[in-house]
Short mmCIF file of C-alpha atoms in Angstrom, two decimals:
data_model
loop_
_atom_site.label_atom_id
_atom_site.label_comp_id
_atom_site.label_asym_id
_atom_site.label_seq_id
_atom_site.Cartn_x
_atom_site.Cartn_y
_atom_site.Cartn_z
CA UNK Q 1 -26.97 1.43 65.74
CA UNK Q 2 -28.17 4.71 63.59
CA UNK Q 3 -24.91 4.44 61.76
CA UNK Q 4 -25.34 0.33 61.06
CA UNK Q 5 -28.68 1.07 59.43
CA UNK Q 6 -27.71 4.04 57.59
CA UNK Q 7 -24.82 2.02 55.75
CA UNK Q 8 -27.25 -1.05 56.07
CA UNK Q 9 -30.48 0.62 53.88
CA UNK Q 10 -28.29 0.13 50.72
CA UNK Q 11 -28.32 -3.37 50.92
CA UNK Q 12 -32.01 -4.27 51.35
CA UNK Q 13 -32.37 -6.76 48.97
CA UNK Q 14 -29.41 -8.67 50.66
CA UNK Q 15 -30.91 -8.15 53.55
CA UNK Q 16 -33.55 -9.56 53.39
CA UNK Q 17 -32.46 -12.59 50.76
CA UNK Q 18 -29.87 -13.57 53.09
CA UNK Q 19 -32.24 -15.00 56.41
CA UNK Q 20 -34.89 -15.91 53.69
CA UNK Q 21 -32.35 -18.49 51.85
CA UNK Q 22 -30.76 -19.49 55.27
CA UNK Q 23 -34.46 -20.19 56.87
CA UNK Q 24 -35.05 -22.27 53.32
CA UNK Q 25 -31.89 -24.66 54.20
CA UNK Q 26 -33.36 -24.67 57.59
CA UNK Q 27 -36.76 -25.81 56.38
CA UNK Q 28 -35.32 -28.75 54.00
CA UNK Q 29 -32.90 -29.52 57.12
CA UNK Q 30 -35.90 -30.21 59.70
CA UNK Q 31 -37.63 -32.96 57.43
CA UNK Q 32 -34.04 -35.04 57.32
CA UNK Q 33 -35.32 -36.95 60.21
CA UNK Q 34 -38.65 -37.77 58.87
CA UNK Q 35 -37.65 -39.05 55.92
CA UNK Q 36 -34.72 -41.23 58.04
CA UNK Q 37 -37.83 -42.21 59.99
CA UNK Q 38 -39.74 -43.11 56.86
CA UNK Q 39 -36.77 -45.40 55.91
CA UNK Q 40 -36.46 -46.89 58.82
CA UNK Q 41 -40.43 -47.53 59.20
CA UNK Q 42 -41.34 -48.10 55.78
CA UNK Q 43 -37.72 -49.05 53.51
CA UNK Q 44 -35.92 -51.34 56.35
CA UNK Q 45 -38.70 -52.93 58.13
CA UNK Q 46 -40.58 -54.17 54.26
CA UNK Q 47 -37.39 -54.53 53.26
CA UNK Q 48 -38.57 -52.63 50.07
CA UNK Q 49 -34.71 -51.60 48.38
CA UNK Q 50 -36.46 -49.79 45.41
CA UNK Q 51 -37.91 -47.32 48.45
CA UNK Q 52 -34.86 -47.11 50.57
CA UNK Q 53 -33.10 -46.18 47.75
CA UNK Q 54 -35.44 -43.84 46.15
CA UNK Q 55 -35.65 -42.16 49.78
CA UNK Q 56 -31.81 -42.00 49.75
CA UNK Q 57 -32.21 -39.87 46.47
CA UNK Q 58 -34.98 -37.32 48.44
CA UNK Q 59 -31.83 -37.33 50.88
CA UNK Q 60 -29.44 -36.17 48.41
CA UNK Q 61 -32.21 -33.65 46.38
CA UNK Q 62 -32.50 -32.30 50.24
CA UNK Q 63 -28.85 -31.91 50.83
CA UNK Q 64 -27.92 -29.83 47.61
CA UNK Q 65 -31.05 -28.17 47.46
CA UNK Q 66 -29.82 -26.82 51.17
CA UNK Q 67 -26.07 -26.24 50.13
CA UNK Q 68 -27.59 -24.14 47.23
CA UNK Q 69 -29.65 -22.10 49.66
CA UNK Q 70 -26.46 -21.95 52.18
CA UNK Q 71 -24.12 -21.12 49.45
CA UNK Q 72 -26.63 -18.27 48.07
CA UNK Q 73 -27.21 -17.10 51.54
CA UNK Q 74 -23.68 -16.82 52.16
CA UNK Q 75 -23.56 -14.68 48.88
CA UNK Q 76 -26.00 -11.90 49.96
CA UNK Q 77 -25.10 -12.02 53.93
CA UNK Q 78 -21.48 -11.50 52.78
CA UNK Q 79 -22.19 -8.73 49.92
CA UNK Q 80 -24.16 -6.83 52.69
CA UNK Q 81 -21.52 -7.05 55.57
CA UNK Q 82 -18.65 -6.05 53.19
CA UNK Q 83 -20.78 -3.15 51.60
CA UNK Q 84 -21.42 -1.98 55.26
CA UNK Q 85 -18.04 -2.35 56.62
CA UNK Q 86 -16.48 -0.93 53.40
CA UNK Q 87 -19.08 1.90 53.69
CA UNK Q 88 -18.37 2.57 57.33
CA UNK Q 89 -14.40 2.78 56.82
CA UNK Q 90 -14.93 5.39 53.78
CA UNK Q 91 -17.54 7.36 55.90
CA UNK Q 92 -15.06 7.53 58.84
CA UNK Q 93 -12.11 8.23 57.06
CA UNK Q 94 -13.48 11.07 55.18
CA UNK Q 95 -14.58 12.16 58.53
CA UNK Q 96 -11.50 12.09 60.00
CA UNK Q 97 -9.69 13.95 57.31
CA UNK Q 98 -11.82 16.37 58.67
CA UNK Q 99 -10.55 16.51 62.41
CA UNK Q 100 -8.36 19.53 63.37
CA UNK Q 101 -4.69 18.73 65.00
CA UNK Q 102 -6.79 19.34 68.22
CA UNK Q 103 -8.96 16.52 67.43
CA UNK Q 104 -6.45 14.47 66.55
CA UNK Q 105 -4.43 15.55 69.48
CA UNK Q 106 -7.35 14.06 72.02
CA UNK Q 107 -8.52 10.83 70.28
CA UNK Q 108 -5.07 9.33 69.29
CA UNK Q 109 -3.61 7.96 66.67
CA UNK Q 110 -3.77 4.59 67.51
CA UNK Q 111 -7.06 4.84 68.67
CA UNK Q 112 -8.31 6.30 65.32
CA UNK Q 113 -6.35 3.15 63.76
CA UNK Q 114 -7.89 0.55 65.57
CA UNK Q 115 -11.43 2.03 64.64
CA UNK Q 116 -10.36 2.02 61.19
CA UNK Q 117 -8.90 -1.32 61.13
CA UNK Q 118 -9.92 -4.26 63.93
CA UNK Q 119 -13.31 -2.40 65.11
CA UNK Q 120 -15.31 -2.24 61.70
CA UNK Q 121 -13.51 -5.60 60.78
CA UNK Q 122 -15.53 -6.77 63.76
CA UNK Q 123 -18.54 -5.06 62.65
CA UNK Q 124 -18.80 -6.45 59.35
CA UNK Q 125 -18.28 -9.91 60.77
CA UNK Q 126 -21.03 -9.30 63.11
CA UNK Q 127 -23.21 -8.48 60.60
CA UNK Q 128 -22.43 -11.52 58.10
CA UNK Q 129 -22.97 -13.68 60.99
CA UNK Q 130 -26.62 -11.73 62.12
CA UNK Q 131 -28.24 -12.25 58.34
CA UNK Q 132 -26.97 -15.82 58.59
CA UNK Q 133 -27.48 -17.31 61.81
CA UNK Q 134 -30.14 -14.57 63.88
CA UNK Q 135 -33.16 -16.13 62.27
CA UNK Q 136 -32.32 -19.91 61.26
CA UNK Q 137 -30.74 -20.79 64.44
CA UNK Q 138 -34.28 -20.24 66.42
CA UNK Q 139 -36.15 -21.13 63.55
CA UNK Q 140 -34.34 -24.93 63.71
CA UNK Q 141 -34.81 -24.43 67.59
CA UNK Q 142 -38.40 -23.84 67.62
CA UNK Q 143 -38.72 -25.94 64.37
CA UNK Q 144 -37.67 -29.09 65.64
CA UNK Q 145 -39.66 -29.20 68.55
CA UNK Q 146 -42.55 -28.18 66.81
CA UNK Q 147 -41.92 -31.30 64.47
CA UNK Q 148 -40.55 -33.32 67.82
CA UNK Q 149 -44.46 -33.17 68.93
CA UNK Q 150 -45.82 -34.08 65.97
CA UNK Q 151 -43.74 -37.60 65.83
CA UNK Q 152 -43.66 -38.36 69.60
CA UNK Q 153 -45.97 -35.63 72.21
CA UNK Q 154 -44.94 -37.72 75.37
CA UNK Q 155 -41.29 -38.52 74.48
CA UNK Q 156 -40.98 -34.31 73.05
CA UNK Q 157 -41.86 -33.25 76.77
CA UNK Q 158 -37.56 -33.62 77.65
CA UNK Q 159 -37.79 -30.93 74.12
CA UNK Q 160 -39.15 -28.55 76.33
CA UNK Q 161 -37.48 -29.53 79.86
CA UNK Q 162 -34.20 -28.56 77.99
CA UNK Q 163 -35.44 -25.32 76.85
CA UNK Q 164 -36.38 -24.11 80.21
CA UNK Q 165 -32.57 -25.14 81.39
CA UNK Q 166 -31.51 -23.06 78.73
CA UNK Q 167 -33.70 -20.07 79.04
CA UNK Q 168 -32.49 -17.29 81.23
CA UNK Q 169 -28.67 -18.34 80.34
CA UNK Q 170 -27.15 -14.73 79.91
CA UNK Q 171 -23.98 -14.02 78.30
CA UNK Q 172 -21.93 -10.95 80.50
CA UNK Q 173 -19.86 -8.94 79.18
CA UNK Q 174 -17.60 -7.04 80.69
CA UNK Q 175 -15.42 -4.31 79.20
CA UNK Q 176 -12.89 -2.12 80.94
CA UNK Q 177 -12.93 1.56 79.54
CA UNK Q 178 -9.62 4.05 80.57
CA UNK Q 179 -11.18 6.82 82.66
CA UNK Q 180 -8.33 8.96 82.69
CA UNK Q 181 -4.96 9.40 80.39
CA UNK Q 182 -2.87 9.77 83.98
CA UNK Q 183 -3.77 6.88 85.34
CA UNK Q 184 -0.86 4.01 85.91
CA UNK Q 185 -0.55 1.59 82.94
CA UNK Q 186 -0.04 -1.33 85.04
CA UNK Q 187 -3.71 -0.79 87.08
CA UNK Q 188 -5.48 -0.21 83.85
CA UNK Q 189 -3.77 -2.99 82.43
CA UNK Q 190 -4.82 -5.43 85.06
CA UNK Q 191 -8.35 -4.36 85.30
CA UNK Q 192 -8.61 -5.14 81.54
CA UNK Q 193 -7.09 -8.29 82.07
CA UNK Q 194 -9.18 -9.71 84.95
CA UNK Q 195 -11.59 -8.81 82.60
CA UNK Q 196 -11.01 -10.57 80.18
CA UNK Q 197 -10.02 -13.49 82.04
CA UNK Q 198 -14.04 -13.20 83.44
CA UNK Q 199 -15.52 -12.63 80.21
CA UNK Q 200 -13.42 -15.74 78.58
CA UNK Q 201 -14.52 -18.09 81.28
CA UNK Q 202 -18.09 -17.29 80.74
CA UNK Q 203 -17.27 -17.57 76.78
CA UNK Q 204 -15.64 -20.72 77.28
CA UNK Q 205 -18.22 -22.24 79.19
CA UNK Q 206 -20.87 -21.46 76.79
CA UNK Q 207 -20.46 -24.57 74.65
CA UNK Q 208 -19.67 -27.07 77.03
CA UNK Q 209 -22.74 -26.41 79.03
CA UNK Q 210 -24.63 -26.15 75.98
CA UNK Q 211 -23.33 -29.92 74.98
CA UNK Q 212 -23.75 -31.18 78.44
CA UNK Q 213 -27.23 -29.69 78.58
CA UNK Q 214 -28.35 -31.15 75.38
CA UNK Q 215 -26.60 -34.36 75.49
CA UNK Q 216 -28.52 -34.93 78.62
CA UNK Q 217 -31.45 -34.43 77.04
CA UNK Q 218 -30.28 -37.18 74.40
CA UNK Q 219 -29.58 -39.62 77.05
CA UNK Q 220 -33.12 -39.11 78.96
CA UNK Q 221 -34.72 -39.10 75.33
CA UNK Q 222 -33.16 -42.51 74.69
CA UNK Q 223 -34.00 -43.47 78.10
CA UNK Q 224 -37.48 -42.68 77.77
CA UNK Q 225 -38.26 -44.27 74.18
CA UNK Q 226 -36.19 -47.39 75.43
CA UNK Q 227 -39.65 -49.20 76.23
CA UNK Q 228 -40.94 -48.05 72.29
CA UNK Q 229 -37.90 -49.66 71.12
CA UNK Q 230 -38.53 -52.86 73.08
CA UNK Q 231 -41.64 -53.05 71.26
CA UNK Q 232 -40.21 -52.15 67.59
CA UNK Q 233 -41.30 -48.49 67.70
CA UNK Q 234 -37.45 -47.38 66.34
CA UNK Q 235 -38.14 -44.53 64.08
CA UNK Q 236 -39.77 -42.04 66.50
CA UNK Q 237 -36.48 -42.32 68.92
CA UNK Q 238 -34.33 -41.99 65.64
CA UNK Q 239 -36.04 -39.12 64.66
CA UNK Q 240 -36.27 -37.41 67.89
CA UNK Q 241 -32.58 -38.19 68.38
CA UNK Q 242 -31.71 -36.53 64.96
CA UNK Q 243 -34.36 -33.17 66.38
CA UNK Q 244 -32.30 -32.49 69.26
CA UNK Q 245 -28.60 -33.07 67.29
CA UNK Q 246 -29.85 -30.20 65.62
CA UNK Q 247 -30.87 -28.26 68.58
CA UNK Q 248 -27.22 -29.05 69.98
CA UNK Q 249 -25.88 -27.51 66.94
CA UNK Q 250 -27.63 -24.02 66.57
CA UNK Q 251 -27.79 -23.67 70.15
CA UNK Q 252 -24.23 -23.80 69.89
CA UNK Q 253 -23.84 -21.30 67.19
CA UNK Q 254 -26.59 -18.98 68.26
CA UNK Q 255 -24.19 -18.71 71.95
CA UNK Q 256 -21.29 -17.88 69.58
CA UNK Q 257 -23.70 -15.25 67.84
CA UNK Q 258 -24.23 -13.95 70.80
CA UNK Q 259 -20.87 -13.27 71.84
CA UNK Q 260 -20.05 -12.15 68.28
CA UNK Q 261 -22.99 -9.81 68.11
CA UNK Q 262 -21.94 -8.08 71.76
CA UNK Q 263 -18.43 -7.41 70.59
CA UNK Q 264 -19.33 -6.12 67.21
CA UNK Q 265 -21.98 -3.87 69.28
CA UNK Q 266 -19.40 -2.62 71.12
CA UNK Q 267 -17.14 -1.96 68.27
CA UNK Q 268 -19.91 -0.17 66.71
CA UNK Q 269 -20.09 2.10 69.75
CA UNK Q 270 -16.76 2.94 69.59
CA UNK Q 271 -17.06 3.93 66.00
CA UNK Q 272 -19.62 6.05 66.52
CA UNK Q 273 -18.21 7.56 69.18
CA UNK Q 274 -15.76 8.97 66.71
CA UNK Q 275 -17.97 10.00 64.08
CA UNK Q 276 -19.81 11.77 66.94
CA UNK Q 277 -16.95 14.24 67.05
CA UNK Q 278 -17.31 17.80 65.11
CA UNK Q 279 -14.72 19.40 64.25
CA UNK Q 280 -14.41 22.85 66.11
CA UNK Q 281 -13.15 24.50 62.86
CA UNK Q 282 -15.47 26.37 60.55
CA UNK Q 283 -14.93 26.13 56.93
CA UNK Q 284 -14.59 29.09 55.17
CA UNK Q 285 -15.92 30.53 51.67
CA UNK Q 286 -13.16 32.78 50.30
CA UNK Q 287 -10.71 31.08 47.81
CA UNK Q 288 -6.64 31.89 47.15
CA UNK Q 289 -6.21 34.02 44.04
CA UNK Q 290 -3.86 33.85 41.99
CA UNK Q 291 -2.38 36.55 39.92
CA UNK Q 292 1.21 37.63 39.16
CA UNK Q 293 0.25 41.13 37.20
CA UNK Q 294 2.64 43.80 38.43
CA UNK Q 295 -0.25 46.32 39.77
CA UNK Q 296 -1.01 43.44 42.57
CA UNK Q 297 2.68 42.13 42.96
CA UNK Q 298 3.16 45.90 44.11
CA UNK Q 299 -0.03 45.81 45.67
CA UNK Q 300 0.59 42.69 47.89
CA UNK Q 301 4.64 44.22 48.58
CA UNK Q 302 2.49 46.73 50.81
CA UNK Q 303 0.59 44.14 52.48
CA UNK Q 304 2.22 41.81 54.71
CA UNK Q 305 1.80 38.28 53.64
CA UNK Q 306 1.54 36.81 57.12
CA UNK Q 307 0.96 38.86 60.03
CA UNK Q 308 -0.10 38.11 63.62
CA UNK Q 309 -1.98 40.42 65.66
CA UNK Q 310 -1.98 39.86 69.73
CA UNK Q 311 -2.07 35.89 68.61
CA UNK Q 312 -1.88 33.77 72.25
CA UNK Q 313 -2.76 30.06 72.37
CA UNK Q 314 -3.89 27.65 74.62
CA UNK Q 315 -4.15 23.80 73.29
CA UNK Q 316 -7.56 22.24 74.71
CA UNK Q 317 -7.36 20.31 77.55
CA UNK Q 318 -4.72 22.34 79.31
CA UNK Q 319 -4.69 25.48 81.40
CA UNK Q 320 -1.12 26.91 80.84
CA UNK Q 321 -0.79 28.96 77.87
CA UNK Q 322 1.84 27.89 74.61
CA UNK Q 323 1.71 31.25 72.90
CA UNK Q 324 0.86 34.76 74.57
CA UNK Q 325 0.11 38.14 72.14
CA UNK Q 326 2.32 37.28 69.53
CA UNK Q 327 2.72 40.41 67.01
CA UNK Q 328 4.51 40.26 63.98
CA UNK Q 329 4.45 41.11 59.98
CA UNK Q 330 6.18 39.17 57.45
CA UNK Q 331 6.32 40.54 53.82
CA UNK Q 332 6.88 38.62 50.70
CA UNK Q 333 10.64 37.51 50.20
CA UNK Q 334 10.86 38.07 54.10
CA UNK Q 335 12.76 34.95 56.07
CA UNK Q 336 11.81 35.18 59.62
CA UNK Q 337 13.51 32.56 62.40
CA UNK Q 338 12.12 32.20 65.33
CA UNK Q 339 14.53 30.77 68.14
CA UNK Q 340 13.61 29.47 71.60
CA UNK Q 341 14.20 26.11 73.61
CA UNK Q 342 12.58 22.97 73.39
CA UNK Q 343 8.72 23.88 74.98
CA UNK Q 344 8.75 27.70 73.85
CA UNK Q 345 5.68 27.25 71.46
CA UNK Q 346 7.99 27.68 67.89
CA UNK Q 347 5.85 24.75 66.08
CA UNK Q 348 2.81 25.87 67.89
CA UNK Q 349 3.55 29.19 66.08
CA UNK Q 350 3.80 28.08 62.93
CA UNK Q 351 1.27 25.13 63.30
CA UNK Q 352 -1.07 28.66 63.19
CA UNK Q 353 -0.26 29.52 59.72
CA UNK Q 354 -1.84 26.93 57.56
CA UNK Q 355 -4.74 26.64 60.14
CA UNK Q 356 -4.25 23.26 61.87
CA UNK Q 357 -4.98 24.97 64.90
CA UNK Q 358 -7.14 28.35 65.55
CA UNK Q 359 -5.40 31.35 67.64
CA UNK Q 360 -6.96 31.49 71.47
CA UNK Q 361 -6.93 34.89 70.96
CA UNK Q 362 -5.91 37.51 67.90
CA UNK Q 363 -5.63 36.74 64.72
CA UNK Q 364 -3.60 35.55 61.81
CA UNK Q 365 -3.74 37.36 58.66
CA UNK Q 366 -2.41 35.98 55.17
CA UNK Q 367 -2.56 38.48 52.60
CA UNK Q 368 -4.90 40.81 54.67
CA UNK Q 369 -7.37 38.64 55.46
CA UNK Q 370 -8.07 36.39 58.12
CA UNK Q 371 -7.24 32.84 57.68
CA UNK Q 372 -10.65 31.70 58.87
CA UNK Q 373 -12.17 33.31 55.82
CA UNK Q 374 -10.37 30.98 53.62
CA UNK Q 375 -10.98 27.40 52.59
CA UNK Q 376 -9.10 25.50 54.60
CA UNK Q 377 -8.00 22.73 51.50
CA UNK Q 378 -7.32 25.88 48.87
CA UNK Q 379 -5.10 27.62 51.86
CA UNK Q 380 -3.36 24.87 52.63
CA UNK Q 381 -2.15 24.26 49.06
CA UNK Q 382 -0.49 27.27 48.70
CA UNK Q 383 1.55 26.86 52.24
CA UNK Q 384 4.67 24.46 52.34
CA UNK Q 385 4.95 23.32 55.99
CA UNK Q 386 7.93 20.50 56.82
CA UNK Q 387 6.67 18.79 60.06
CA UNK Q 388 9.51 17.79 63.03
CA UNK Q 389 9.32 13.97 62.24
CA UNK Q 390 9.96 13.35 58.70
CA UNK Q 391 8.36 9.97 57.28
CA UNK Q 392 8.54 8.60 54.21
CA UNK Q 393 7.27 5.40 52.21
CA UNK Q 394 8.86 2.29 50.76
CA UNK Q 395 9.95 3.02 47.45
CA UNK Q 396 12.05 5.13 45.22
CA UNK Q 397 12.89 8.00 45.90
CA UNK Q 398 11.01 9.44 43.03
CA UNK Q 399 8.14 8.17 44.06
CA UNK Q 400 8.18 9.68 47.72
CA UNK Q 401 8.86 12.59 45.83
CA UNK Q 402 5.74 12.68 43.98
CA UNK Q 403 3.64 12.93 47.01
CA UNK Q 404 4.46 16.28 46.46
CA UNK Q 405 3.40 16.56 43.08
CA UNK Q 406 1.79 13.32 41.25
CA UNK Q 407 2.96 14.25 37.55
CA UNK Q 408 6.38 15.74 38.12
CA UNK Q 409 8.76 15.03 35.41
CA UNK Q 410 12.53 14.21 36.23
CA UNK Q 411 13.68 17.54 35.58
CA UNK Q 412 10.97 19.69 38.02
CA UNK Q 413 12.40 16.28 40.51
CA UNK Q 414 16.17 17.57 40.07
CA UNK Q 415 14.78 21.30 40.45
CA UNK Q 416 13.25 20.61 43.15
CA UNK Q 417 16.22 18.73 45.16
CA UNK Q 418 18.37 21.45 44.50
CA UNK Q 419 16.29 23.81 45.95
CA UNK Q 420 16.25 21.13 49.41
CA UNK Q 421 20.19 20.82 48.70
CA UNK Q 422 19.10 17.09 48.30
CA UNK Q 423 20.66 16.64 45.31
CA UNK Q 424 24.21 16.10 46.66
CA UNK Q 425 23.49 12.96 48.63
CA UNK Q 426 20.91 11.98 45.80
CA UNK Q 427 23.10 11.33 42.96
CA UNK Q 428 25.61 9.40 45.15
CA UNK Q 429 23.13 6.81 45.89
CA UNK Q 430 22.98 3.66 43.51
CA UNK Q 431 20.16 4.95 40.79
CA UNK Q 432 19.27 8.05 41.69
CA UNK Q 433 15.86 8.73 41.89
CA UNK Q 434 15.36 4.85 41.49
CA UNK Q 435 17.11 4.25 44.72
CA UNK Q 436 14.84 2.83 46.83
CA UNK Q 437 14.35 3.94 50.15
CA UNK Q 438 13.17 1.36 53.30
CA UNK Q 439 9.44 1.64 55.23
CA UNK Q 440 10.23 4.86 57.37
CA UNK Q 441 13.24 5.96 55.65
CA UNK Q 442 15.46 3.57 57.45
CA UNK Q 443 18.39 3.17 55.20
CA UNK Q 444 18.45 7.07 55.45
CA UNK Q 445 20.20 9.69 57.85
CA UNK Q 446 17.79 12.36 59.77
CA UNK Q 447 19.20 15.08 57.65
CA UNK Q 448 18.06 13.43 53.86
CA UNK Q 449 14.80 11.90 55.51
CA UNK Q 450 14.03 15.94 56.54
CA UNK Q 451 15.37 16.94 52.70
CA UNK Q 452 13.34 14.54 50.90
CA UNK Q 453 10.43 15.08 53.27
CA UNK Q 454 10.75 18.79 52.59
CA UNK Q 455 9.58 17.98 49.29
CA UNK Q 456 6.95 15.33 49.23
CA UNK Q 457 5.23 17.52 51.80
CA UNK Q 458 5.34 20.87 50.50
CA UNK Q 459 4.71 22.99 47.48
CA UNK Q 460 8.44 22.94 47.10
CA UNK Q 461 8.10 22.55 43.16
CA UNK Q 462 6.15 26.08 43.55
CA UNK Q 463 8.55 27.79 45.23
CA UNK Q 464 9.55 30.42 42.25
CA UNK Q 465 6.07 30.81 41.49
CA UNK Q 466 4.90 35.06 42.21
CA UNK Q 467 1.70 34.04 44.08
CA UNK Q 468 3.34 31.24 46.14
CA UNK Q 469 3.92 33.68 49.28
CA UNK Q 470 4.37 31.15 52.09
CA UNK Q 471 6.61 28.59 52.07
#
C-alpha cells in the first residue's frame, strides 16, 4: 500500500476532485424521488400541467447537472489511476533493469511480465474504480434511507431490516500461491483451480443475492404502503420505491468494488513484492578510460586485459558448484576458446566478464582492476557478449542492426557484417538491409539469426577501435 500512495501523492487534486464530483451526482440523484413525489402529489393530483411540466424541466436540470459531475469525475478518477499505473510500470521497470542475472534467474521471466503487464493493469483499474464508487456508493446507501425516514418513518423501518441482512456479508477470497518450483504442475494446477471455482461461486452469487435481498425489500415495501395507497397516499410508496432501486444499484456495484478492490490489492502485493528485491550487486565508482597513446597501448600489452584469479562459482539457490579456481590471463589481441560439454560452466565463465554475475570466490580483473570497481553500465559498453539464443525484432534488417548502434550509417552496417561474415547471406536476400526479417527471426536460419545478433548486441562496430579490449 506504501507504494500506491507514493505514486498516488502526485495526484492529490484528482484525488480528491474525483469522490467530491461523484458524491455531487449522488446528492442531485437522491432528490429524483422527491421531486417524482412532488409530481405525483402536487402536478397529477391538481392536475396543474404548467407544474408537471416545469418539474419535468428540474428533472432534466438534475440529470445533466449529474452527467456533468459523472463525466468530470470520470476525468480526474481516470487521470489519477493512469498516472499511478503509468508511474508504477516506469518505477518497476527501471527497477528491474537493475536486477542481476541472479535475480532474474529466481523471479522469472514471465513472472516479471505479468507484474509489468496484467498486475498494474489491475491496479490502476482498482484505483479508477475506488475514487469513483468507494464514497458515493455508501453515501446513496446511507443517503436514501436517511431521506426514506424523512418521507415515510414507519414504512423506512424494511430500509433498515435490509441493511442488517446485508451487513456481515463477507466477500472470501482465496488465492493459491506455488510453495515450491518442484512441485507437480498438475497438483498446483488443481489447487488453483478449485480455487477459483470457490472464489467464482461466491463472486457470482454476490449480485443475485444482492437483487433477491433488495427486491424483497421492494415487495414488503409495497406490501406495507398498500393500505396508504388505498387511501390515495401514492407518492410516499413511489418515492420509497425509487430509494431502495437505488440501494439495489450501488449495493450492487459497491459488491463488485469489493471484489475489484481485493484483486487489485493482491496485485499490488505482488508488485511490491518485486520492488522489494535488492539487487546483491554493488555499483561501482571507477569509469573505463579511454586512450589509444602509444605509452599506454604498451603499457596495457603488459597487463593482461582479462584475467581470473582462483575464480569458482556457485549460482544461488544451489549447492553444487559451476566453476571451481579458474586461473587464467588473456592479453590484448589474445583469442582464448574454452571447450567442454554441455553443463561444464563455459557461459557461466564468460557470463563473469561483463559482470552479470559476481565470482563465489577470486576475482576477475579487466585491465588490472577488479571488475567490481567499475560501473557496471560504462563496463558493459565496452564488452561485446553474443548470448546462446539469438532474438531479434520484426523489421529490417537494418534496423535490428541498429540496436547495436542507433546512428550507424550504411557503410559502418556493411563494415560491420563483414566482420560477422553476415554479409554473404545479406546481399542475397531481396533488399538488403531492407529485407525484413519476421517476430523472432523466423524466416531466418540459426546461423544468420546468431550473425545478425552478433551485431545488434555487441560493440561489433568498435571492434578496430585500440581501447576496445574485450570483445
Amino acid at each position: 500500500m506504501k507504494t500506491l500512495l507514493a505514486y498516488l501523492k502526485d495526484y492529490k487534486k484528482e484525488s480528491i476532485l474525483a469522490p467530491l464530483f461523484k458524491m455531487l451526482e449522488a446528492s442531485f440523484e437522491l432528490f429524483v424521488p422527491l421531486v417524482m413525489a412532488a409530481i405525483i402529489d402536487v402536478g397529477i393530483a391538481n392536475q396543474d400541467k404548467p407544474y408537471i411540466v416545469k418539474m419535468c424541466f428540474v428533472l432534466i436540470a438534475l440529470g445533466i447537472i449529474g452527467l456533468v459531475c459523472s463525466i468530470t469525475a470520470q476525468y480526474f478518477a481516470a487521470k489519477a489511476a493512469t498516472g499511478v499505473g503509468t508511474g508504477i510500470r516506469h518505477g518497476l521497470f527501471e527497477h528491474i533493469q537493475k536486477f542481476t542475472f541472479t535475480e532474474m534467474d529466481q523471479l522469472g521471466t514471465s513472472t516479471l511480465i505479468t507484474r509489468m503487464t496484467s498486475d498494474i493493469n489491475q491496479i490502476q483499474s482498482g484505483v479508477n474504480l475506488v475514487l469513483r464508487l468507494f464514497l458515493r456508493s455508501p453515501f446513496i446507501v446511507f443517503g436514501a434511507m436517511i431521506m426514506a425516514f424523512t418521507v415515510d418513518v414507519k414504512a423506512a423501518l424494511v430500509f433498515l431490516a435490509t441493511r442488517e441482512n446485508l451487513t456481515g456479508a463477507r466477500v472470501i477470497r482465496a488465492f493459491n500461491k506455488e510453495e515450491d518450483e518442484t512441485k507437480r504442475f498438475e497438483n498446483a494446477n488443481q489447487i488453483l483451480t478449485d480455487a477459483q471455482k470457490y472464489v467464482g461461486r461466491i463472486s457470482g452469487m454476490m449480485n443475485p443475492l444482492t437483487y433477491i435481498i433488495v427486491n424483497g425489500a421492494i415487495i414488503a415495501l409495497i406490501y406495507v404502503g398498500a393500505v396508504r395507497v388505498d387511501i390515495g397516499d401514492l407518492t410516499q410508496v413511489v418515492a420509497l420505491i425509487n430509494y431502495m432501486s437505488q440501494i439495489l444499484v450501488e449495493l450492487v456495484k459497491l459488491a463488485n468494488l469489493i471484489i475489484s478492490v481485493t484483486k487489485a490489492a493482491a496485485c499490488l502485493n505482488r508488485v511490491e513484492s518485486v520492488l522489494a528485491v535488492k539487487p546483491d550487486m554493488n555499483e561501482g565508482d571507477v569509469r573505463w578510460k579511454s586512450n589509444s597513446s602509444e605509452t599506454d597501448w604498451d603499457l596495457k600489452n603488459k597487463i593482461p586485459v582479462v584475467e581470473f584469479s582462483h575464480v569458482s562459482l556457485t549460482y544461488k539457490g544451489t549447492s553444487d558448484t559451476s566453476l571451481s579456481d579458474i586461473n587464467f590471463c588473456a592479453k590484448k589481441g589474445q583469442t582464448i576458446g574454452i571447450i567442454g560439454g554441455t553443463g561444464s560452466g563455459k557461459s557461466s565463465l564468460v557470463n563473469l566478464i561483463p559482470r552479470f554475475y559476481d565470482a563465489t570466490d577470486g576475482t576477475v580483473k579487466i585491465n588490472g582492476r577488479d571488475i567490481k570497481e567499475y560501473q557496471t553500465e560504462n563496463l558493459r559498453e565496452h564488452i561485446g557478449v553474443v548470448l546462446q539464443k539469438a532474438v531479434l525484432f520484426k523489421g529490417s534488417i537494418a534496423d535490428n542492426l541498429r540496436w547495436g548502434k542507433e546512428d550507424a550509417t550504411e557503410q559502418e552496417m556493411y563494415e560491420a557484417l563483414d566482420i560477422s561474415q553476415a554479409r554473404e547471406f545479406v546481399d542475397t536476400k531481396q533488399g538488403g538491409l531492407e529485407f525484413q526479417i519476421e517476430q523472432g527471426g523466423r524466416n531466418l536460419s540459426g546461423g544468420q539469426k546468431q550473425r545478425i545478433y552478433r551485431i545488434s548486441e555487441s560493440s561489433i562496430y568498435s571492434a578496430c577501435r585500440p581501447d576496445h579490449c574485450v570483445g
